[in-house]
Each structure stands twice: as structure tokens, then as C-alpha cells.
Amino acid sequence: MANSLHPFEALLRRRVVVLDGAMGTTLQRLGLTEADFRGQRFRDWKGKDLKGGIELLLLTQPHLVQQVHEEYLQAGADVVETNTFSATTIGLQEFLFAGTPQNGRKDPEFFERVVTDANLRQTAHEMNLAAARLAREAADRVGNETGERRFVAGALGPLPVTASLSPDVNDPGFRAITFDQIRQSYRDQIDALLEGGIDLLIVETIFDTLNAKAALFAIAEALEKNGRTVPLVISGTVTDRSGRTLSGQTVEAFLNSIEHARPPAIVLNCALGPDEMEPFLEELAHTSSTFVSAYPNAGLPDPLSETGFPETPQTFAPKVLKWVQNGWLNMVGGCCGTTPAHIAAFAKQARELPPHAFKSDGGTTSVSSSDSDTTSLHLSGLEPLNITPDFGFVVIGERTNVTGSPRFSKLILADDLEGALSIARQQVGGGANIIDVNLDEGMLDSEAAMTRFLKLIGSEPEIARVPVMIDSSKWSVIEAGLKCVQGKSVVNSISLKNGEEEFLRQARSIRRYGAAAIVMAFDEHGQADTFQRRTQVCRRAYD
């Protein structure tokens, strides 16, 4: 199996891999002016100032970007990330989109204009293609000089907008953007990065897992269309000492939510410095059965420090080397506030230390929060739900089901959503491990109702801490629900009643959305009604 591994994965198995540091920090120290950011390309741009748009330098000062890559490679980095942290149409609209919200706040209508704007999409494509090629040239040049292969990671950064949270405290069900708009924006970026010759993809600085799931969906689509297979690294960020992401998930819940993508490496990066990140990294190293990586900030932000962060190369290096010495890491680098000097301070020693060892099955790697991966079901809301063989009965709250609760049905039909939410809250408070949401009612637009209700649930931490079972007889309603949930949910249900082709299409889609599925014992001939038929239908569906 080792011979079939991608060279990047093979290197992770052999020794600790060194990632680069911050692109923005290094470029900002050059004291670039507004004219430098504009260059000839954007000289006549009439919109807002462009200073600070680090990705714009790909088209206006490409030699500086390539210079930074080479500095990190010379410092000992095995992997350099493309300068594409915000190089999506959604990220670039902050600088390069002339349109304004028509109703005073950015909403799905505004972002639909953003992700379909031909000029913005072309600029994003050109920018990502240039980024990949610049990094590729630098990596190949230094690799040839040193005799060691260097890798290029296509970086997919977070967005300035979240699909899981409302930006309006007075409207908890409002979302500024849709899952499909995020997916399309990332897809444009991924296609260009693949064209430019990257070795792997990294979805990084994830603060909202639903945004990340849209990116993972786009990656799966792009790789399938391009006939490519590249390693995938997924990097979440814990935003404070509570150990949760900005959208409220614990580290383990985050792992459960993205395990469907089977990344060979899971990472914590950004937000916190090495001191503050350490307990969460230790948790990750002990709960993830995959390669583990970290690239922290150079401490918490400090405007009085030269780089805006207090950790110097001399103080930063011992802290990250301690993690390697503890056997926690397979890859290590730096995030905000780090420079080539920070990487050089620990690169040589890190490479010589043994990497994190983990259990795997048959030479493959997968994310898991349990060693018994084949016999456990990992779900999540804001918190994990790991259903093991000795778990006992799983309690599913059925009262948020219009066909199972007359009271809930009346509240939904009366548009009393606060009352409907109180039922969900009561179910979780009463011990439900999962809540089943079904809005199949003849008098409802079930797709719109499912979307709205799940968004409201997502804004209620007391309810959202448990996984959701998305329950409908209509595939369109199930899919609408899957686009609203950041945790690992359960689909209820699919079956073989329309044949294997439809069954597999739905199953693949459920997996791509990052959910689990209930399969009904039903096939083209009807419900399985005898022991023999039940056994045959269930075996066929499982296989």
C-alpha cells in the first residue's frame, strides 16, 4: 500500500513535514503602497482602496509573491501554500466588486450577483492560476537545487460571510449567503488551482463547518470532473479558550462533520498562539486517527510588535518543537505573524524528530474519533454523538415531525416558529440524542419550511448541540435540509424502491454533503415482509 501513496502522504509517514508561514505578514513588512497594490492592472480602478488586498499582488507584483515562496523554501519548508487565502469571488468582492446591496445589507440576492459576475470570475480564475504557477515554479526550482521534492498546497481560505450564523441579531433565521453560492465560488477557485499544477488542496482556517462542507462538496465535484486525485488537508480554527469554532462546534464535533472527505491530514491553525492552542492540539492528537498538523499564530495579536504578533522566532520555535517531541504532529508550520525566520528556527530540528504515530486500516488513513471506526457511527451537532456498540438505545425526538405531532403541525401551519422551536428545545432537554425534523405537509412549501426551520435551530445552541435527522419522502426537501446543517446529520431515508441507480445516486450525494443515512428495507418489489426478504434487501443495500 505504501507504494500507492501520493508522495506527500508518503513523506508524512516518513518524517515530520514542515509547512511555510504567513504570506501576508512577510509582504506587509515591505511597506507596500496603494500604488504597489494597484500596479498597472488596477491603476484606474474607481472602487475602494486596494491596499491590503494581498491576493491582488499576484497580478500586480508577482515577483514579490514568488520571492516569499522561495524564502520559505530556503528556510526549510517542504510545503508552500498558494497566496489564495481570499482569492474567491466572494472574498474578492470586498475589493473588486462595484455592486452594492440593494436593501442595505448583503443577502443571497447580492451574493448571487457576486458569484455570477463574469469579470470577477475571470479575475479570480486568473489570480488562482497565477498563484499556483508562481508557487510551482519556486518549489520546483528549490527542489531541484536541494534534491528534495517540495510541494505546493492550493489554499482555500475562509470567507467574509458565514452560512451557519445570522449577521443580524434581530433575525436569527437570516443568512447572507447560500450553500450553493459558496460551493460555486470555491469551485471556480479549485478549477484554476488544479490547472496551475498544485500537489494538494488545503481547506484552511475553518470557523464555520458549513462553509467548509460547501468547499469539500466543490472539491469532490472538481476532482471528479478533472479526473484528478490529490491529497486533501482540512484545517479548523478554535477562536477562543472555550475550545470551539466561531460557529460553535467542539473540535471532536468538527472532526465528525468533515470525516466524509477522508482527508489524510487534520490541522489546527490560526486564531490562537502556541500557548493557547496547546490543549486543543493535544485533544486532536488523541482523538484523530489520521495525520495531525498545526500552524499557530505567533501569539495573540499585539499591535506594538513588529509583525503585529509577539512571538519571535526564538520564542516560537521551542513551543512548536515541544509538540513534535510529544509525538503529536506529522506537519508543523506557522500562521499569522510568522516569517521565514520563524520557520528556519525549527525546520531542521523538526525534520529529525519522529512523526505522530496513529492506527490505520490496511495502510489507508481516515478521520475518526474512535479506534473502532468500522463499528461506530460518528454524528454531530455542535457537540459529537459517537454511537458505539455499547451505546444502548439512541433516543430520537419525533415531536418536530408534522406527521407525528399534531401540536407541532399546528404551530408550523400557524407560522408560530418560536413555539415550534420550544418543542425542539423540550426534546433535547428531555434527553433526545437526535431530533427528527419532518415538514412534509400538503399546505406547506416543504423545501422552504425545512430550510427556514433548520436555520432557526442552528441559531439555538441548546438545540443545535445534538445532530438533526432530516426526514422527508421528497429528495428535494432532504437536499435543501442538507445545505443548512453544519454538523453530521442523518437522512431519513433512502431505499431501493426505485432501483439501484437512483439509490446509489442519492447515497453518493448524501456522502458528499457529509451526512449518514437510514436505509429502509424496501426494494422494487415493495416492502420486505419476511425474514428472508428483509435479509436479502438489507444485504443488497449494504453491499
Coordinates of C-alpha atoms in Angstrom, one line a residue:
M1 CA 0.0 0.0 0.0
A2 CA 2.9 2.4 0.8
N3 CA 3.9 2.3 -2.9
S4 CA 0.5 3.6 -4.0
L5 CA 0.5 6.6 -1.7
H6 CA 0.8 10.1 -3.0
P7 CA 4.4 11.3 -2.4
F8 CA 3.1 13.9 0.0
E9 CA 1.4 11.2 2.1
A10 CA 4.5 9.0 1.9
L11 CA 6.6 11.9 3.3
L12 CA 4.1 12.4 6.1
R13 CA 4.6 8.7 7.1
R14 CA 8.4 9.0 6.9
R15 CA 9.1 12.2 8.9
V16 CA 7.7 15.4 10.2
V17 CA 6.8 17.7 7.3
V18 CA 7.5 21.5 7.5
L19 CA 4.8 23.9 6.2
D20 CA 5.5 27.5 5.4
G21 CA 4.5 30.6 7.4
A22 CA 2.3 33.6 6.8
M23 CA 2.3 35.2 3.4
G24 CA 0.6 38.4 4.5
T25 CA 2.9 39.1 7.4
T26 CA 6.0 38.9 5.2
L27 CA 4.6 41.0 2.4
Q28 CA 3.2 43.7 4.7
R29 CA 6.7 44.2 6.2
L30 CA 7.8 45.5 2.7
G31 CA 5.8 48.7 3.3
L32 CA 3.9 48.5 0.0
T33 CA 1.8 51.5 -1.0
E34 CA -1.6 51.8 -2.6
A35 CA 0.1 52.3 -6.0
D36 CA 2.0 49.0 -5.5
F37 CA -1.2 47.1 -4.9
R38 CA -2.9 48.7 -7.9
G39 CA 0.0 48.3 -10.3
Q40 CA -0.8 48.7 -14.0
R41 CA -3.6 46.1 -13.8
F42 CA -5.8 48.1 -11.4
R43 CA -4.3 51.6 -11.9
D44 CA -7.7 53.1 -12.9
W45 CA -9.9 51.2 -10.5
K46 CA -12.6 53.5 -9.2
G47 CA -13.8 51.5 -6.3
K48 CA -12.4 51.3 -2.7
D49 CA -8.7 51.4 -1.9
L50 CA -6.9 48.2 -2.8
K51 CA -4.1 48.4 -0.2
G52 CA -4.1 45.3 2.0
G53 CA -5.6 43.0 -0.7
I54 CA -2.7 40.6 -0.5
E55 CA -4.0 38.3 -3.3
L56 CA -4.1 41.3 -5.8
L57 CA -0.3 41.2 -5.7
L58 CA -0.4 38.0 -7.7
L59 CA -1.4 40.2 -10.7
T60 CA 0.4 43.4 -9.8
Q61 CA 3.6 42.3 -8.1
P62 CA 4.0 38.6 -8.8
H63 CA 7.8 38.7 -8.3
L64 CA 7.3 39.6 -4.6
V65 CA 4.9 36.7 -4.1
Q66 CA 7.3 34.3 -5.7
Q67 CA 10.2 35.8 -3.6
V68 CA 8.3 35.0 -0.4
H69 CA 7.7 31.4 -1.5
E70 CA 11.4 31.0 -2.2
E71 CA 12.3 32.5 1.2
Y72 CA 10.1 29.9 3.0
L73 CA 11.5 27.1 0.9
Q74 CA 15.1 28.2 1.6
A75 CA 14.1 28.3 5.3
G76 CA 13.3 24.6 5.2
A77 CA 9.6 24.4 4.2
D78 CA 8.6 21.2 2.4
V79 CA 5.2 22.7 1.5
V80 CA 4.3 26.2 0.4
E81 CA 0.7 27.4 0.3
T82 CA -0.6 29.4 -2.7
N83 CA -1.3 33.1 -2.0
T84 CA -5.1 32.4 -2.5
F85 CA -6.5 32.7 1.1
S86 CA -9.2 35.2 -0.1
A87 CA -9.0 34.6 -3.9
T88 CA -12.6 33.6 -4.4
T89 CA -15.2 35.7 -6.0
I90 CA -16.8 36.1 -2.5
G91 CA -13.5 37.1 -0.9
L92 CA -12.5 39.4 -3.8
Q93 CA -15.9 41.3 -3.7
E94 CA -14.6 43.2 -0.7
F95 CA -12.1 44.9 -3.1
L96 CA -13.2 44.3 -6.7
F97 CA -17.0 44.2 -6.9
A98 CA -18.6 47.5 -7.7
G99 CA -22.1 46.4 -6.9
T100 CA -23.8 47.4 -3.6
P101 CA -26.6 45.7 -1.6
Q102 CA -30.0 46.9 -2.8
N103 CA -31.7 46.7 0.6
G104 CA -28.9 47.9 2.9
R105 CA -27.5 44.5 3.8
K106 CA -25.7 41.8 1.9
D107 CA -28.0 39.0 1.3
P108 CA -28.3 36.0 -1.1
E109 CA -29.5 38.2 -3.9
F110 CA -26.4 40.4 -3.5
F111 CA -24.1 37.3 -3.4
E112 CA -25.8 35.8 -6.4
R113 CA -24.6 38.8 -8.4
V114 CA -21.1 38.4 -7.0
V115 CA -20.7 34.7 -7.8
T116 CA -22.1 35.1 -11.3
D117 CA -20.2 38.3 -12.2
A118 CA -18.3 37.4 -15.4
N119 CA -15.4 39.9 -14.8
L120 CA -15.0 38.9 -11.1
R121 CA -14.9 35.2 -12.0
Q122 CA -12.4 35.7 -14.7
T123 CA -10.2 37.7 -12.4
A124 CA -10.4 35.0 -9.7
H125 CA -9.5 32.4 -12.3
E126 CA -6.5 34.3 -13.5
M127 CA -5.4 35.0 -9.9
N128 CA -5.6 31.4 -8.7
L129 CA -3.9 30.2 -11.9
A130 CA -1.1 32.7 -11.4
A131 CA -0.8 31.7 -7.7
A132 CA -0.4 28.0 -8.4
R133 CA 2.2 28.6 -11.2
L134 CA 4.3 31.0 -9.1
A135 CA 4.4 28.6 -6.2
R136 CA 5.0 25.7 -8.5
E137 CA 8.0 27.4 -10.2
A138 CA 9.5 28.3 -6.8
A139 CA 9.0 24.8 -5.4
D140 CA 10.5 23.1 -8.4
R141 CA 13.5 25.5 -8.5
V142 CA 14.4 25.0 -4.9
G143 CA 13.6 21.3 -5.1
N144 CA 16.0 20.8 -8.0
E145 CA 18.7 22.8 -6.2
T146 CA 18.4 20.8 -2.9
G147 CA 17.5 17.4 -4.4
E148 CA 14.4 17.2 -2.2
R149 CA 10.9 17.4 -3.6
R150 CA 8.9 20.4 -2.5
F151 CA 5.1 20.5 -2.6
V152 CA 2.5 23.2 -3.5
A153 CA -0.7 23.3 -1.5
G154 CA -3.6 25.1 -3.1
A155 CA -5.1 27.2 -0.3
L156 CA -8.8 27.6 0.1
G157 CA -9.3 30.2 2.9
P158 CA -12.5 31.1 4.8
L159 CA -14.9 33.6 3.5
P160 CA -16.0 37.0 4.9
V161 CA -19.5 35.6 5.4
T162 CA -20.9 32.5 7.2
A163 CA -23.7 30.1 6.2
S164 CA -24.3 28.8 9.7
L165 CA -24.9 32.1 11.5
S166 CA -27.1 35.2 11.0
P167 CA -25.3 38.5 10.8
D168 CA -28.5 40.2 12.0
V169 CA -29.1 39.6 15.8
N170 CA -32.8 40.6 15.2
D171 CA -33.3 38.0 12.5
P172 CA -31.8 34.6 13.6
G173 CA -33.2 32.8 10.6
F174 CA -31.5 35.1 8.1
R175 CA -28.4 34.0 6.2
A176 CA -26.5 36.4 4.0
I177 CA -25.4 33.6 1.6
T178 CA -26.5 30.1 0.4
F179 CA -24.6 26.8 0.4
D180 CA -24.8 26.7 -3.4
Q181 CA -23.3 30.2 -3.8
I182 CA -20.3 29.2 -1.5
R183 CA -19.9 26.0 -3.4
Q184 CA -19.8 27.8 -6.8
S185 CA -17.3 30.4 -5.5
Y186 CA -14.9 27.7 -4.3
R187 CA -15.4 25.6 -7.4
D188 CA -14.1 28.4 -9.6
Q189 CA -11.0 28.7 -7.3
I190 CA -10.4 24.9 -7.3
D191 CA -10.5 24.5 -11.0
A192 CA -7.9 27.2 -11.5
L193 CA -5.6 25.8 -8.8
L194 CA -5.8 22.3 -10.3
E195 CA -5.0 23.8 -13.8
G196 CA -2.0 25.6 -12.2
G197 CA -0.4 22.4 -11.0
I198 CA -0.8 22.2 -7.3
D199 CA 0.1 19.0 -5.4
L200 CA -2.6 19.1 -2.7
L201 CA -5.5 21.1 -1.5
I202 CA -5.9 22.7 1.9
V203 CA -9.2 24.0 3.2
E204 CA -8.0 26.2 6.0
T205 CA -8.9 28.4 8.9
I206 CA -12.4 26.9 9.1
F207 CA -14.5 28.8 11.5
D208 CA -17.9 27.7 10.0
T209 CA -18.1 24.0 9.2
L210 CA -21.0 24.5 6.8
N211 CA -18.8 26.8 4.7
A212 CA -16.2 24.1 4.7
K213 CA -18.7 21.4 3.7
A214 CA -19.6 23.5 0.7
A215 CA -15.9 23.7 -0.2
L216 CA -15.5 19.9 0.3
F217 CA -18.5 19.4 -2.0
A218 CA -16.9 21.6 -4.6
I219 CA -13.6 19.7 -4.3
A220 CA -15.3 16.4 -4.9
E221 CA -17.1 17.8 -7.9
A222 CA -13.9 19.3 -9.4
L223 CA -11.8 16.2 -8.9
E224 CA -14.4 14.0 -10.4
K225 CA -14.7 16.3 -13.5
N226 CA -11.0 16.7 -13.9
G227 CA -10.2 13.0 -13.3
R228 CA -7.7 14.0 -10.6
T229 CA -6.8 12.7 -7.2
V230 CA -4.9 15.0 -4.9
P231 CA -4.4 14.8 -1.1
L232 CA -6.8 16.9 1.0
V233 CA -5.8 18.7 4.2
I234 CA -8.5 20.3 6.4
S235 CA -7.6 22.9 8.9
G236 CA -10.0 24.2 11.5
T237 CA -9.5 27.2 13.8
V238 CA -10.5 27.4 17.5
T239 CA -11.4 31.0 18.1
D240 CA -11.1 31.2 21.9
R241 CA -10.2 29.3 25.0
S242 CA -13.6 27.5 25.1
G243 CA -12.3 25.1 22.5
R244 CA -15.0 25.8 19.9
T245 CA -15.0 27.2 16.4
L246 CA -16.7 30.5 15.8
S247 CA -19.9 28.7 14.7
G248 CA -19.9 26.8 18.0
Q249 CA -18.6 23.3 17.3
T250 CA -16.2 21.5 19.6
V251 CA -13.0 20.0 18.0
E252 CA -14.4 16.5 18.0
A253 CA -17.8 17.6 16.6
F254 CA -15.8 19.3 13.8
L255 CA -13.9 16.1 13.1
N256 CA -17.2 14.2 12.8
S257 CA -18.6 16.7 10.4
I258 CA -15.8 16.5 7.9
E259 CA -14.8 12.9 8.2
H260 CA -16.7 12.0 5.0
A261 CA -14.0 13.8 2.9
R262 CA -11.4 11.3 4.3
P263 CA -8.5 13.9 4.5
P264 CA -5.1 12.3 5.2
A265 CA -4.3 15.2 7.5
I266 CA -6.3 17.3 10.0
V267 CA -4.9 20.6 11.2
L268 CA -5.5 23.3 13.8
N269 CA -4.3 26.8 12.7
C270 CA -4.7 30.5 13.2
A271 CA -6.6 32.4 15.9
L272 CA -4.5 31.3 18.9
G273 CA -0.8 31.3 19.6
P274 CA 1.1 28.2 20.6
D275 CA 0.4 28.6 24.3
E276 CA -3.4 28.9 23.9
M277 CA -3.6 26.3 21.1
E278 CA -1.8 23.5 23.0
P279 CA -4.7 21.8 24.9
F280 CA -6.8 21.6 21.8
L281 CA -4.0 20.3 19.7
E282 CA -3.4 17.6 22.4
E283 CA -7.1 16.6 22.2
L284 CA -6.8 16.4 18.4
A285 CA -3.7 14.2 18.6
H286 CA -5.5 11.8 20.9
T287 CA -8.9 11.7 19.1
S288 CA -7.9 11.7 15.4
S289 CA -6.7 8.5 13.7
T290 CA -5.0 10.4 10.9
F291 CA -2.0 12.7 10.3
V292 CA -2.1 15.7 12.6
S293 CA -0.7 19.1 11.9
A294 CA -0.6 22.6 13.5
Y295 CA 0.4 26.0 12.4
P296 CA -0.4 28.6 15.1
N297 CA -0.2 32.3 15.1
A298 CA 2.9 33.9 16.5
G299 CA 1.0 34.5 19.7
L300 CA -2.2 36.6 20.2
P301 CA -2.4 39.9 18.2
D302 CA -0.2 42.7 19.6
P303 CA -0.2 45.9 17.6
L304 CA 3.0 47.0 19.3
S305 CA 5.0 44.1 17.9
E306 CA 6.9 44.4 14.7
T307 CA 4.8 41.8 12.9
G308 CA 1.6 42.5 14.9
F309 CA 2.2 39.4 17.0
P310 CA 4.6 39.0 20.0
E311 CA 6.3 35.6 19.4
T312 CA 9.8 35.9 17.9
P313 CA 11.5 33.0 16.0
Q314 CA 13.5 32.3 19.2
T315 CA 10.3 32.1 21.4
F316 CA 8.1 30.4 18.8
A317 CA 10.4 27.5 17.8
P318 CA 10.7 25.8 21.2
K319 CA 6.9 25.8 21.7
V320 CA 6.1 24.1 18.4
L321 CA 9.1 21.7 18.7
K322 CA 7.7 20.6 22.1
W323 CA 4.5 19.4 20.3
V324 CA 6.7 17.4 17.9
Q325 CA 8.7 15.9 20.7
N326 CA 5.4 14.9 22.4
G327 CA 4.6 12.9 19.3
W328 CA 1.5 15.0 18.4
L329 CA 2.4 16.1 14.9
N330 CA 3.1 15.0 11.4
M331 CA 3.3 18.5 9.9
V332 CA 4.1 21.9 11.5
G333 CA 4.3 25.5 10.3
G334 CA 3.2 29.0 11.2
C335 CA 0.2 31.2 10.6
C336 CA -0.3 35.0 11.2
G337 CA 2.7 36.8 12.4
T338 CA 5.2 34.2 11.3
T339 CA 8.0 34.8 8.8
P340 CA 10.7 32.7 7.1
A341 CA 12.9 33.3 10.2
H342 CA 10.2 31.6 12.3
I343 CA 10.2 28.6 10.1
A344 CA 14.0 28.4 9.8
A345 CA 14.2 28.4 13.6
F346 CA 12.6 25.0 13.9
A347 CA 12.6 23.4 10.5
K348 CA 15.8 21.4 10.7
Q349 CA 15.2 20.0 14.1
A350 CA 11.5 19.2 13.4
R351 CA 12.5 17.2 10.3
E352 CA 14.8 15.0 12.5
L353 CA 12.1 14.1 15.1
P354 CA 9.8 11.1 14.8
P355 CA 6.3 11.9 13.5
H356 CA 2.9 11.3 15.2
A357 CA 2.0 7.6 15.0
F358 CA -1.6 6.6 14.6
K359 CA -3.6 3.4 13.9
S360 CA -4.8 2.9 10.3
D361 CA -6.5 0.1 8.4
G362 CA -4.7 -1.6 5.6
G363 CA -2.3 1.3 5.1
T364 CA -5.1 3.9 4.5
T365 CA -5.9 6.8 6.6
S366 CA -9.2 8.3 7.6
V367 CA -10.5 10.8 10.2
S368 CA -12.1 9.2 13.2
S369 CA -12.8 10.0 16.8
S370 CA -12.6 6.3 17.8
D371 CA -10.3 3.4 17.0
S372 CA -13.3 1.2 16.3
D373 CA -14.2 3.2 13.2
T374 CA -15.9 0.3 11.4
T375 CA -18.4 -0.4 14.3
S376 CA -19.1 3.2 15.4
L377 CA -21.3 5.9 13.9
H378 CA -19.9 9.4 14.4
L379 CA -22.5 12.2 14.2
S380 CA -22.5 15.8 15.4
G381 CA -24.4 18.9 16.1
L382 CA -22.3 21.5 18.0
E383 CA -21.2 18.5 20.0
P384 CA -20.2 15.0 19.0
L385 CA -22.5 11.9 19.2
N386 CA -20.5 8.7 18.8
I387 CA -22.7 5.7 18.7
T388 CA -20.7 2.6 19.7
P389 CA -21.8 -1.0 20.0
D390 CA -22.3 -0.5 23.8
F391 CA -24.2 2.8 23.4
G392 CA -27.6 1.4 24.1
F393 CA -30.7 2.8 22.5
V394 CA -30.5 6.0 20.6
V395 CA -33.3 8.3 21.6
I396 CA -34.7 10.2 18.6
G397 CA -37.1 13.1 19.3
E398 CA -40.0 12.7 16.9
R399 CA -42.1 15.7 18.1
T400 CA -40.6 18.1 15.5
N401 CA -42.4 16.0 12.9
V402 CA -45.6 17.3 11.4
T403 CA -46.9 13.8 10.7
G404 CA -46.1 12.6 14.3
S405 CA -47.1 15.6 16.4
P406 CA -50.5 17.4 15.9
R407 CA -49.3 20.2 18.2
F408 CA -46.1 20.8 16.2
S409 CA -48.1 20.7 12.9
K410 CA -50.5 23.3 14.2
L411 CA -47.6 25.6 15.3
I412 CA -45.9 25.3 11.9
L413 CA -49.0 25.9 9.9
A414 CA -49.7 28.9 12.1
D415 CA -46.2 30.2 11.4
D416 CA -45.5 30.1 15.2
L417 CA -41.9 29.2 14.8
E418 CA -40.9 30.2 18.3
G419 CA -43.5 27.8 19.6
A420 CA -42.2 25.1 17.2
L421 CA -38.6 25.7 18.4
S422 CA -39.8 25.3 22.0
I423 CA -40.8 21.7 21.2
A424 CA -37.4 21.0 19.8
R425 CA -35.8 22.6 22.9
Q426 CA -38.0 20.4 25.2
Q427 CA -37.0 17.2 23.3
V428 CA -33.3 17.9 23.7
G429 CA -33.8 18.9 27.3
G430 CA -35.7 15.7 27.9
G431 CA -32.8 13.5 26.6
A432 CA -33.2 13.2 22.9
N433 CA -29.8 12.3 21.3
I434 CA -31.1 13.3 17.8
I435 CA -34.1 15.4 16.8
D436 CA -36.1 14.3 13.7
V437 CA -37.4 17.2 11.6
N438 CA -40.2 16.4 9.1
L439 CA -42.2 19.2 7.4
D440 CA -44.0 17.1 4.7
E441 CA -47.4 18.8 4.8
G442 CA -49.6 19.4 1.8
M443 CA -50.2 23.1 2.8
L444 CA -46.5 23.9 3.1
D445 CA -43.7 24.7 0.7
S446 CA -41.7 21.9 2.4
E447 CA -38.4 22.9 1.0
A448 CA -38.7 26.5 2.2
A449 CA -40.1 25.4 5.5
M450 CA -37.3 22.9 6.1
T451 CA -34.6 25.5 5.2
R452 CA -36.1 28.1 7.5
F453 CA -36.7 25.8 10.5
L454 CA -33.2 24.3 10.3
K455 CA -31.6 27.8 10.1
L456 CA -33.5 28.7 13.3
I457 CA -32.4 25.6 15.0
G458 CA -28.8 26.4 14.0
S459 CA -29.2 29.7 15.9
E460 CA -30.2 27.9 19.1
P461 CA -27.2 26.4 20.8
E462 CA -29.4 24.4 23.3
I463 CA -31.0 22.6 20.3
A464 CA -28.1 22.6 17.8
R465 CA -25.8 20.8 20.1
V466 CA -27.4 17.5 19.0
P467 CA -27.5 16.1 15.5
V468 CA -30.5 16.6 13.2
M469 CA -32.3 13.8 11.4
I470 CA -33.6 15.3 8.1
D471 CA -36.8 13.4 7.4
S472 CA -38.8 13.7 4.2
S473 CA -40.3 11.5 1.5
K474 CA -39.1 14.1 -1.1
W475 CA -35.5 14.1 -2.1
S476 CA -35.6 17.9 -2.9
V477 CA -36.6 18.6 0.7
I478 CA -33.8 16.3 2.1
E479 CA -31.2 18.1 -0.1
A480 CA -32.5 21.5 1.0
G481 CA -32.0 20.5 4.6
L482 CA -28.5 19.1 4.0
K483 CA -27.5 22.6 2.8
C484 CA -28.4 24.1 6.2
V485 CA -26.7 21.9 8.7
Q486 CA -23.0 22.2 9.7
G487 CA -22.9 19.0 11.8
K488 CA -23.0 15.5 10.6
S489 CA -26.7 14.8 10.3
V490 CA -28.8 11.7 9.4
V491 CA -31.0 11.4 6.3
N492 CA -34.3 9.6 6.8
S493 CA -34.4 7.9 4.4
I494 CA -33.4 6.2 1.1
S495 CA -34.3 2.8 -0.3
L496 CA -34.1 0.6 -3.3
K497 CA -37.7 1.0 -4.3
N498 CA -36.7 3.0 -7.5
G499 CA -33.8 0.7 -8.3
E500 CA -30.0 0.7 -7.7
E501 CA -29.1 3.6 -9.9
E502 CA -31.3 6.0 -8.0
F503 CA -30.3 4.5 -4.7
L504 CA -26.6 5.0 -5.4
R505 CA -27.1 8.5 -6.8
Q506 CA -28.8 9.6 -3.5
A507 CA -26.3 7.7 -1.3
R508 CA -23.3 9.4 -3.1
S509 CA -24.9 12.7 -2.7
I510 CA -25.6 12.2 1.0
R511 CA -22.0 11.3 1.5
R512 CA -20.8 14.4 -0.4
Y513 CA -23.0 16.5 1.9
G514 CA -21.4 14.8 4.8
A515 CA -24.4 13.0 6.3
A516 CA -25.3 9.5 7.4
A517 CA -28.3 7.6 6.1
I518 CA -31.1 5.4 7.3
V519 CA -31.9 2.8 4.6
M520 CA -35.4 1.4 4.5
A521 CA -35.9 -2.4 3.9
F522 CA -37.7 -1.7 0.6
D523 CA -37.0 -2.5 -3.0
E524 CA -38.5 -2.5 -6.5
H525 CA -41.0 -5.2 -5.3
G526 CA -42.2 -3.4 -2.2
Q527 CA -41.5 -3.6 1.5
A528 CA -39.5 -6.5 2.8
D529 CA -42.2 -8.5 4.7
T530 CA -40.5 -11.8 5.6
F531 CA -37.3 -12.7 7.4
Q532 CA -35.8 -13.9 4.1
R533 CA -36.8 -10.8 2.2
R534 CA -35.6 -8.5 4.9
T535 CA -32.2 -10.2 4.9
Q536 CA -31.9 -10.1 1.1
V537 CA -32.9 -6.4 0.8
C538 CA -30.8 -5.2 3.6
R539 CA -27.7 -7.2 2.4
R540 CA -28.2 -5.8 -1.1
A541 CA -28.5 -2.2 0.2
Y542 CA -25.5 -2.6 2.5
D543 CA -23.3 -4.1 -0.3

